[in-house]
Each structure stands twice: as C-alpha cells, then as structure tokens.
Tab-separated table of C-alpha atoms in Angstrom:
chain	number	residue	atom	x	y	z
A	1	MET	CA	0.000	0.000	0.000
A	2	THR	CA	1.408	3.390	-0.931
A	3	GLU	CA	2.366	6.132	1.492
A	4	LEU	CA	-0.146	8.908	2.137
A	5	ALA	CA	1.487	11.583	0.055
A	6	GLU	CA	-1.041	14.315	-0.662
A	7	LEU	CA	-3.941	13.968	1.732
A	8	PRO	CA	-5.799	16.987	3.059
A	9	ALA	CA	-5.101	17.935	6.686
A	10	THR	CA	-8.512	16.682	7.785
A	11	PRO	CA	-9.158	13.020	6.967
A	12	GLY	CA	-12.363	12.349	5.163
A	13	ALA	CA	-12.465	15.751	3.447
A	14	ALA	CA	-14.003	15.074	0.064
A	15	ARG	CA	-12.947	16.599	-3.201
A	16	THR	CA	-14.877	19.708	-4.177
A	17	GLN	CA	-14.922	19.155	-7.932
A	18	GLY	CA	-17.543	17.074	-9.709
A	19	ARG	CA	-21.242	16.653	-9.045
A	20	PRO	CA	-22.686	17.125	-5.529
A	21	ARG	CA	-22.125	14.069	-3.399
A	22	SER	CA	-24.936	11.701	-2.527
A	23	SER	CA	-24.908	11.025	1.193
A	24	ARG	CA	-26.446	7.617	0.546
A	25	ALA	CA	-23.663	6.642	-1.858
A	26	HIS	CA	-21.053	8.086	0.516
A	27	GLU	CA	-22.276	5.963	3.425
A	28	ALA	CA	-22.632	2.886	1.223
A	29	ILE	CA	-18.978	3.167	0.194
A	30	LEU	CA	-17.766	3.474	3.786
A	31	GLU	CA	-19.919	0.527	4.833
A	32	ALA	CA	-18.586	-1.507	1.915
A	33	VAL	CA	-15.002	-0.942	3.088
A	34	LEU	CA	-15.882	-2.056	6.611
A	35	ASP	CA	-17.776	-5.097	5.342
A	36	LEU	CA	-14.915	-6.251	3.126
A	37	ILE	CA	-12.288	-5.832	5.836
A	38	GLU	CA	-14.500	-7.542	8.385
A	39	GLU	CA	-14.910	-10.471	5.995
A	40	GLY	CA	-11.141	-10.923	5.850
A	41	THR	CA	-9.954	-8.763	2.944
A	42	THR	CA	-6.555	-7.325	3.839
A	43	VAL	CA	-5.785	-3.648	3.381
A	44	GLU	CA	-3.301	-4.501	0.624
A	45	ALA	CA	-5.826	-6.679	-1.221
A	46	LEU	CA	-8.696	-4.211	-0.878
A	47	SER	CA	-9.441	-2.796	-4.319
A	48	MET	CA	-11.538	0.088	-5.546
A	49	GLU	CA	-13.285	-2.355	-7.878
A	50	ALA	CA	-14.368	-4.567	-4.977
A	51	ILE	CA	-15.481	-1.572	-2.917
A	52	ALA	CA	-17.510	-0.170	-5.802
A	53	ALA	CA	-19.147	-3.521	-6.471
A	54	ARG	CA	-20.098	-4.017	-2.820
A	55	ALA	CA	-21.426	-0.449	-2.504
A	56	GLY	CA	-23.340	-0.638	-5.779
A	57	VAL	CA	-21.610	2.404	-7.283
A	58	GLY	CA	-19.112	3.059	-10.058
A	59	LYS	CA	-15.426	3.648	-9.382
A	60	ALA	CA	-15.836	7.219	-10.604
A	61	THR	CA	-18.257	7.842	-7.741
A	62	ILE	CA	-15.543	6.836	-5.282
A	63	TYR	CA	-12.839	8.926	-6.937
A	64	ARG	CA	-15.040	12.013	-6.872
A	65	ARG	CA	-14.990	11.769	-3.093
A	66	TRP	CA	-11.520	10.475	-2.236
A	67	ALA	CA	-8.139	10.930	-3.880
A	68	GLY	CA	-7.331	7.253	-3.429
A	69	LYS	CA	-7.650	4.174	-1.267
A	70	ASP	CA	-5.542	5.546	1.586
A	71	GLU	CA	-7.784	8.574	2.040
A	72	LEU	CA	-10.896	6.401	1.870
A	73	LEU	CA	-9.503	4.011	4.473
A	74	LEU	CA	-8.755	6.839	6.862
A	75	GLU	CA	-12.267	8.259	6.652
A	76	THR	CA	-13.548	4.749	7.235
A	77	LEU	CA	-11.432	4.664	10.383
A	78	VAL	CA	-12.989	7.922	11.574
A	79	LYS	CA	-16.460	6.489	10.930
A	80	LEU	CA	-15.635	3.324	12.830
A	81	LYS	CA	-14.327	5.180	15.889
A	82	GLY	CA	-16.964	7.913	15.974
A	83	PRO	CA	-16.636	11.252	17.825
A	84	PRO	CA	-14.990	11.369	21.271
A	85	THR	CA	-17.213	10.690	24.250
A	86	GLN	CA	-17.778	13.828	26.331
A	87	PRO	CA	-17.739	14.065	30.142
A	88	VAL	CA	-20.846	15.172	32.012
A	89	GLY	CA	-19.077	16.743	34.992
A	90	ASP	CA	-20.483	14.615	37.828
A	91	SER	CA	-17.059	13.858	39.323
A	92	VAL	CA	-13.535	13.115	38.123
A	93	ARG	CA	-14.063	9.411	38.772
A	94	ALA	CA	-17.417	9.277	36.988
A	95	ASP	CA	-16.119	11.223	34.016
A	96	LEU	CA	-13.009	9.048	33.643
A	97	ILE	CA	-15.110	5.893	33.778
A	98	ARG	CA	-17.444	7.376	31.168
A	99	LEU	CA	-14.553	8.214	28.831
A	100	LEU	CA	-12.776	4.886	29.274
A	101	SER	CA	-15.892	2.742	29.064
A	102	VAL	CA	-15.910	3.345	25.304
A	103	VAL	CA	-12.467	1.722	25.047
A	104	GLY	CA	-13.555	-1.212	27.126
A	105	GLN	CA	-16.841	-1.962	25.389
A	106	LYS	CA	-16.885	-5.114	23.302
A	107	ASP	CA	-17.751	-3.817	19.843
A	108	GLN	CA	-17.048	-6.943	17.815
A	109	ARG	CA	-16.985	-5.122	14.494
A	110	ALA	CA	-14.282	-2.746	15.695
A	111	VAL	CA	-12.372	-5.679	17.206
A	112	ARG	CA	-12.245	-7.350	13.798
A	113	VAL	CA	-11.645	-4.259	11.679
A	114	MET	CA	-9.167	-2.212	13.710
A	115	PRO	CA	-6.284	-4.726	13.697
A	116	CYS	CA	-6.492	-4.756	9.897
A	117	LEU	CA	-6.285	-0.956	9.620
A	118	MET	CA	-3.650	-0.248	12.265
A	119	PRO	CA	-0.639	-1.629	10.312
A	120	GLU	CA	-1.002	1.230	7.815
A	121	VAL	CA	-0.869	3.702	10.703
A	122	SER	CA	2.379	2.055	11.829
A	123	ARG	CA	3.940	2.060	8.366
A	124	SER	CA	2.984	5.494	7.063
A	125	PRO	CA	4.102	8.735	8.808
A	126	GLU	CA	1.233	10.599	7.155
A	127	ALA	CA	-1.311	8.022	8.284
A	128	TYR	CA	0.153	8.197	11.777
A	129	ARG	CA	-0.121	12.005	11.795
A	130	ILE	CA	-3.768	11.902	10.739
A	131	TRP	CA	-4.521	9.122	13.241
A	132	GLN	CA	-3.012	11.246	16.006
A	133	GLU	CA	-4.638	14.538	15.009
A	134	ALA	CA	-8.074	13.262	14.063
A	135	ILE	CA	-8.602	10.259	16.357
A	136	THR	CA	-6.200	9.959	19.273
A	137	GLU	CA	-5.397	13.545	20.253
A	138	PRO	CA	-9.031	14.736	20.574
A	139	ARG	CA	-9.719	11.846	22.953
A	140	ARG	CA	-6.600	12.567	24.980
A	141	GLU	CA	-7.557	16.241	25.244
A	142	VAL	CA	-11.004	15.410	26.622
A	143	MET	CA	-9.345	13.308	29.326
A	144	ARG	CA	-6.802	16.055	30.024
A	145	GLU	CA	-9.656	18.496	30.622
A	146	VAL	CA	-11.190	16.152	33.193
A	147	LEU	CA	-7.858	15.898	35.002
A	148	ARG	CA	-7.292	19.669	34.885
A	149	ARG	CA	-10.728	20.192	36.374
A	150	GLY	CA	-9.898	17.671	39.089
A	151	ILE	CA	-6.760	19.631	39.964
A	152	ALA	CA	-8.660	22.936	39.954
A	153	ILE	CA	-11.354	21.716	42.380
A	154	GLY	CA	-8.876	19.983	44.651
A	155	GLU	CA	-9.735	16.353	43.885
A	156	LEU	CA	-6.331	15.648	42.324
A	157	ARG	CA	-2.773	16.536	43.287
A	158	ALA	CA	-1.553	19.929	42.122
A	159	ASP	CA	1.744	18.409	40.908
A	160	LEU	CA	0.002	15.755	38.835
A	161	ASP	CA	1.725	14.837	35.557
A	162	ILE	CA	-1.294	14.880	33.264
A	163	GLU	CA	0.348	13.152	30.287
A	164	VAL	CA	1.601	10.248	32.391
A	165	THR	CA	-1.784	9.913	34.088
A	166	VAL	CA	-3.636	9.839	30.765
A	167	SER	CA	-1.321	7.066	29.568
A	168	MET	CA	-1.743	5.133	32.824
A	169	LEU	CA	-5.509	5.230	32.407
A	170	ILE	CA	-5.812	4.400	28.722
A	171	SER	CA	-2.904	2.016	28.080
A	172	PRO	CA	-4.137	-1.028	30.061
A	173	LEU	CA	-7.492	-0.975	28.299
A	174	LEU	CA	-5.935	-0.492	24.873
A	175	LEU	CA	-3.508	-3.345	25.473
A	176	HIS	CA	-6.276	-5.668	26.549
A	177	ARG	CA	-8.553	-4.470	23.768
A	178	MET	CA	-6.059	-4.895	20.948
A	179	VAL	CA	-4.109	-8.035	21.887
A	180	ARG	CA	-5.944	-9.619	24.866
A	181	TRP	CA	-2.626	-9.661	26.740
A	182	ASN	CA	-4.290	-11.241	29.792
A	183	PRO	CA	-7.336	-13.344	28.811
A	184	ARG	CA	-8.252	-13.715	32.480
A	185	LEU	CA	-9.517	-10.144	32.307
A	186	ASP	CA	-12.115	-10.991	29.660
A	187	GLU	CA	-14.726	-11.778	32.288
A	188	VAL	CA	-13.959	-8.813	34.567
A	189	ASP	CA	-17.103	-6.726	34.178
A	190	ASP	CA	-15.791	-3.730	36.122
A	191	LEU	CA	-12.310	-3.598	34.601
A	192	THR	CA	-12.667	0.082	33.670
A	193	GLU	CA	-13.758	1.029	37.185
A	194	GLN	CA	-10.901	-0.949	38.732
A	195	ILE	CA	-8.301	0.751	36.552
A	196	VAL	CA	-9.694	4.209	37.327
A	197	ASP	CA	-9.788	3.495	41.053
A	198	VAL	CA	-6.217	2.162	41.159
A	199	VAL	CA	-4.892	5.233	39.304
A	200	LEU	CA	-6.958	7.684	41.369
A	201	ARG	CA	-5.558	6.265	44.604
A	202	GLY	CA	-2.141	7.381	43.421
A	203	VAL	CA	-3.095	10.819	42.087
A	204	ALA	CA	-5.752	11.981	44.549
A	205	ALA	CA	-5.075	15.167	46.513
C-alpha cells in the first residue's frame, strides 16, 4: 500500500470538484469498506473495484470523493471510531469511567476491523499524523480536561503529571482491547472502574 502523500489535513475531506455528493452513496462506500475488511480482505488486497461492487456504485463515484484508497480508508477509520465521548461533569471518577468505558466496550466489528487498519498507521508517517490529530489527540484532550478540572477543584494533586496519568488510564485498556494480553480479564465486568480506582488512589489530593 502506498504512502499517504497528498492527503488533506482533515481526513475524510471530500474533493470539491464534480457533481454534488450523494450522502447515501457516501455511506454505502464506507460501509462496503468495513464489510470487506470484516470479511477478511486485507488492506493490501482491498481494491476500488471490490469496494464499488459491494457499494453498488461506479469507481468514478468513489474517486469524486476520495483521492485514493488511503484517504478512503482513513475516513472509514474515523467512521468506525466515531466522535470522542464527552464528560458530564459529575465527578472526576465518573467522568473518567465514562470516557474509558468506550475503550472497554466489546464492539465486535471494531475488534475485527481495527487490527487490519492499524498496520497502515504504523507504516505510514502521514497516516500516523492523521490518526493522532483526528482520532487519538481529541480523545486525549477530553481526558486532560477532566484531570485539569480535578486539579482545579482539589480532587487531584496539584503536581500531577497529566500526560503520564492519561497514559496510565488508557494504556491497560488499549492493550487488553487490541491483543488480549491477559485473557483472564475478559470476564472482569468492572475492569474500567478498577483501573480508574487504582490510578486515582495514586493521584488523589
């Protein structure tokens, strides 16, 4: 698969030339990509012809919206992940559990699709940049805001290292989510709560 050479700064931004896009066709194309990957098609083997056939559109319809397969795959990734969960402000603990519960939920489609898409993020600096800016960084910033609020109201230590704390909270769930490093945790229903509580005991004021 080629490097992402000339993508727009925001993934998923469609080309402006050509006829107005059909939202139905747009969604059908994204769903076709997810379906094909979920069925076992590798990123390298995924073709515009197969995507068009599954979506019921012509290849020209795809190329009017995306510069190439890399750009299409990245918008598909954004669709799969969805927008960041937002805190409701009840308490630092409640907000952290709310934010992390999305990572811990067992969305089987994402479990099957994400491992197929992540290698491109590892290989391509441009894909990595877009992954960070469009997917990962917004979620980290929401969690940072919760921690900053906790410091401001006196729930958390004033000398708290926010970046380290964010990593301590998210990394165990990501590791378990992506590679099932410890299968004994599969049946732990309150894993998210336990992780939050362990970290909070170390960072509380």
